[in-house]
Amino acid sequence: MQDNTQHTTDCLIIGSGAAGLTLALSIADKVNVIILSKSALKEGSTLYAQGGIAAVFDENDSIESHVQDTLISGANLCDENAVYYTASHAKTSMKWLIDQGVPFDQIQDSDGSKRYHLTREGGHSHRRILHAADATGKAVQTTLLDKVKSHPNIQLFERYNALDLVTGSKLNLDDNKIHGAYIWNRNLERVESISAKFVALATGGASKVYQYTSNPDIASGDGIAMAWRAGCKVANMEFNQFHPTSLYHEKAQNFLISEAMRGEGAYLRRPDGSRFMPDFDPREELAPRDIVARAIDFEMKRLGADCMYLDITHKEPQFVIEHFPTIYARCLKVGLDITKEQIPIVPAAHYTCGGVITDLTGKTNKDNLFAIGEVAYTGLHGANRMASNSLLECIVFAHGAAQSILSTLASSPQPPAIPLWDDSEVTTLEEDVIISHTWHELRLIMWDYVGIVRSDRRLHKALKRIDLIKSEVNEFYETFKVSNNLLELRNLVLVAELIVRSALERKESRGLHYNLDYPDTLPSSTPTILTPDGHPEI
């Protein structure tokens, strides 16, 4: 029997990005909180978010306009109530961030007064993007993390990976509750447990399931997989957003070129210098991401080109450097001066639009379990996420979850004790290359067969191979001791299966899901919902 440590708290938050940190700060005055961070506390998708956060601050803009832009970008598959809820709470949420100290850019008018500088991104009809230069996510992450570190009611568990949620059935209880989680202490390499009145999944998305992604290594779909195994429903897993403009350079993997650059007038060009977006959409470079990504993919395949190009050299150098200092510095580091040279770009898996189904307060179909941020399906994004709605969703729904938790805290009983983890019948895996090879194989399958353009033949081929990998991984999990790579692979295989099964359910092309066998968009459609039906996996 392994020497385990058992912990107890009021609320366990799995994930330390914008959603998790916001929830923690919103409840910690009255609730004891443990935040689980799989890697370094600052690591995560929030840190790398460049563009900004959408909210109506301009008197010429309106909540209704924000709603309509989101519905259009979502290819008429958004939940209108969720969209309106998010847009109508956007300004309040941004004011909360401002009160925390997030340094959004400001400009000074001729009369000396200051106002927030608003930029525009694809899908938006107005300038409504608050930003901190081109590193908004970093500003949000570092500001909130500083607040969290100084709060006496918040404990930070760094380098801990959630292994599985603890359901009532695991404790031989006849209820629908989640009572905590088993966790993997990466520092001491042992399984521990946390009992909690409430558990919130804020684990981010699953873009690491693809070979090429803009996401950090930790984006392995952990929350989605754990929730599914615990009995949660998921929706719209077929809609994986590919960011159109990831820097194509051997020395700069996973680096995005912000959509805000196109918002400020950058052009997309073929290798011969000609523009191509006017051939695909009247909105040209400001078309929604799914359209732009498919256009780039189409031109690359048509021309046999390794990449396309993003060009902002027609703007004044000082303008480019002031508005995009992070991008300018990163490109300069690899020998590319974006004030004089075009930027080579390719699409990369970027955002998981589907996820664990929740209501407007982040509640899942399991009692005491919340899901907030990219891990969740709230109905906001539909078939395609509009730029700068993602960090917004994190803040708005974290506040909603906080209100729900605080309103039921007094009536929530203490959680039951969780049994010690038993690994007495497993052995240590001697060769990690087995895990890394399987991991690479899975991600390549997803990239080749379940990417920007799909077909039923490709999807069925992918599912067949995923089933074989899944059998191998389940055998690994039952035979060998827990490791971080094994946990992530186990989750990625399950998420890959959910994506493919969801894609096979949709008999049309809509938004981010384009199937050569069903190229038309149906007159009306509904979300793709998968249900575990009491089984641990599909």
PDB file of C-alpha atoms in Angstrom, residues 15-19 21 37-50 137-138 141-142 145 202-205 214-220 254 350 374 391 394:
ATOM      1  CA  GLY A  15      -6.925  24.080 -12.971  1.00  0.00           C
ATOM      2  CA  SER A  16      -5.121  27.365 -12.373  1.00  0.00           C
ATOM      3  CA  GLY A  17      -6.047  29.465 -15.413  1.00  0.00           C
ATOM      4  CA  ALA A  18      -8.431  32.419 -15.652  1.00  0.00           C
ATOM      5  CA  ALA A  19     -11.532  30.360 -14.823  1.00  0.00           C
ATOM      6  CA  LEU A  21      -8.384  31.651 -10.341  1.00  0.00           C
ATOM      7  CA  SER A  37      -2.125  23.030 -10.951  1.00  0.00           C
ATOM      8  CA  LYS A  38      -0.799  20.254 -13.182  1.00  0.00           C
ATOM      9  CA  SER A  39       2.381  22.118 -14.072  1.00  0.00           C
ATOM     10  CA  ALA A  40       3.818  25.462 -13.002  1.00  0.00           C
ATOM     11  CA  LEU A  41       1.064  27.690 -11.607  1.00  0.00           C
ATOM     12  CA  LYS A  42       1.315  30.210 -14.421  1.00  0.00           C
ATOM     13  CA  GLU A  43       1.404  27.615 -17.202  1.00  0.00           C
ATOM     14  CA  GLY A  44      -1.775  27.193 -19.249  1.00  0.00           C
ATOM     15  CA  SER A  45      -3.725  28.540 -22.195  1.00  0.00           C
ATOM     16  CA  THR A  46      -4.653  31.750 -20.351  1.00  0.00           C
ATOM     17  CA  LEU A  47      -0.994  32.775 -20.207  1.00  0.00           C
ATOM     18  CA  TYR A  48      -0.635  32.578 -23.993  1.00  0.00           C
ATOM     19  CA  ALA A  49      -3.886  34.314 -24.952  1.00  0.00           C
ATOM     20  CA  GLN A  50      -2.826  37.353 -26.964  1.00  0.00           C
ATOM     21  CA  GLY A 137      -3.791  36.464 -21.084  1.00  0.00           C
ATOM     22  CA  LYS A 138      -0.435  36.969 -19.387  1.00  0.00           C
ATOM     23  CA  GLN A 141      -2.965  35.305 -15.293  1.00  0.00           C
ATOM     24  CA  THR A 142      -0.215  37.116 -13.417  1.00  0.00           C
ATOM     25  CA  LEU A 145      -2.290  34.636  -9.468  1.00  0.00           C
ATOM     26  CA  ALA A 202     -11.197  24.400 -14.898  1.00  0.00           C
ATOM     27  CA  THR A 203      -8.745  22.252 -16.825  1.00  0.00           C
ATOM     28  CA  GLY A 204      -8.922  23.920 -20.239  1.00  0.00           C
ATOM     29  CA  GLY A 205      -9.297  22.203 -23.579  1.00  0.00           C
ATOM     30  CA  SER A 214      -1.009  26.341 -30.368  1.00  0.00           C
ATOM     31  CA  ASN A 215      -1.752  25.059 -26.876  1.00  0.00           C
ATOM     32  CA  PRO A 216       0.700  24.346 -24.062  1.00  0.00           C
ATOM     33  CA  ASP A 217       1.550  20.736 -23.264  1.00  0.00           C
ATOM     34  CA  ILE A 218      -0.952  20.549 -20.397  1.00  0.00           C
ATOM     35  CA  ALA A 219      -4.020  20.879 -22.699  1.00  0.00           C
ATOM     36  CA  SER A 220      -4.722  17.149 -22.748  1.00  0.00           C
ATOM     37  CA  ASN A 254       3.225  26.691 -30.740  1.00  0.00           C
ATOM     38  CA  HIS A 350      -6.355  25.947 -30.918  1.00  0.00           C
ATOM     39  CA  GLU A 374     -12.767  25.746 -22.128  1.00  0.00           C
ATOM     40  CA  LEU A 391     -11.435  34.493 -21.632  1.00  0.00           C
ATOM     41  CA  CYS A 394     -14.009  31.989 -18.109  1.00  0.00           C
TER      42      CYS A 394
END
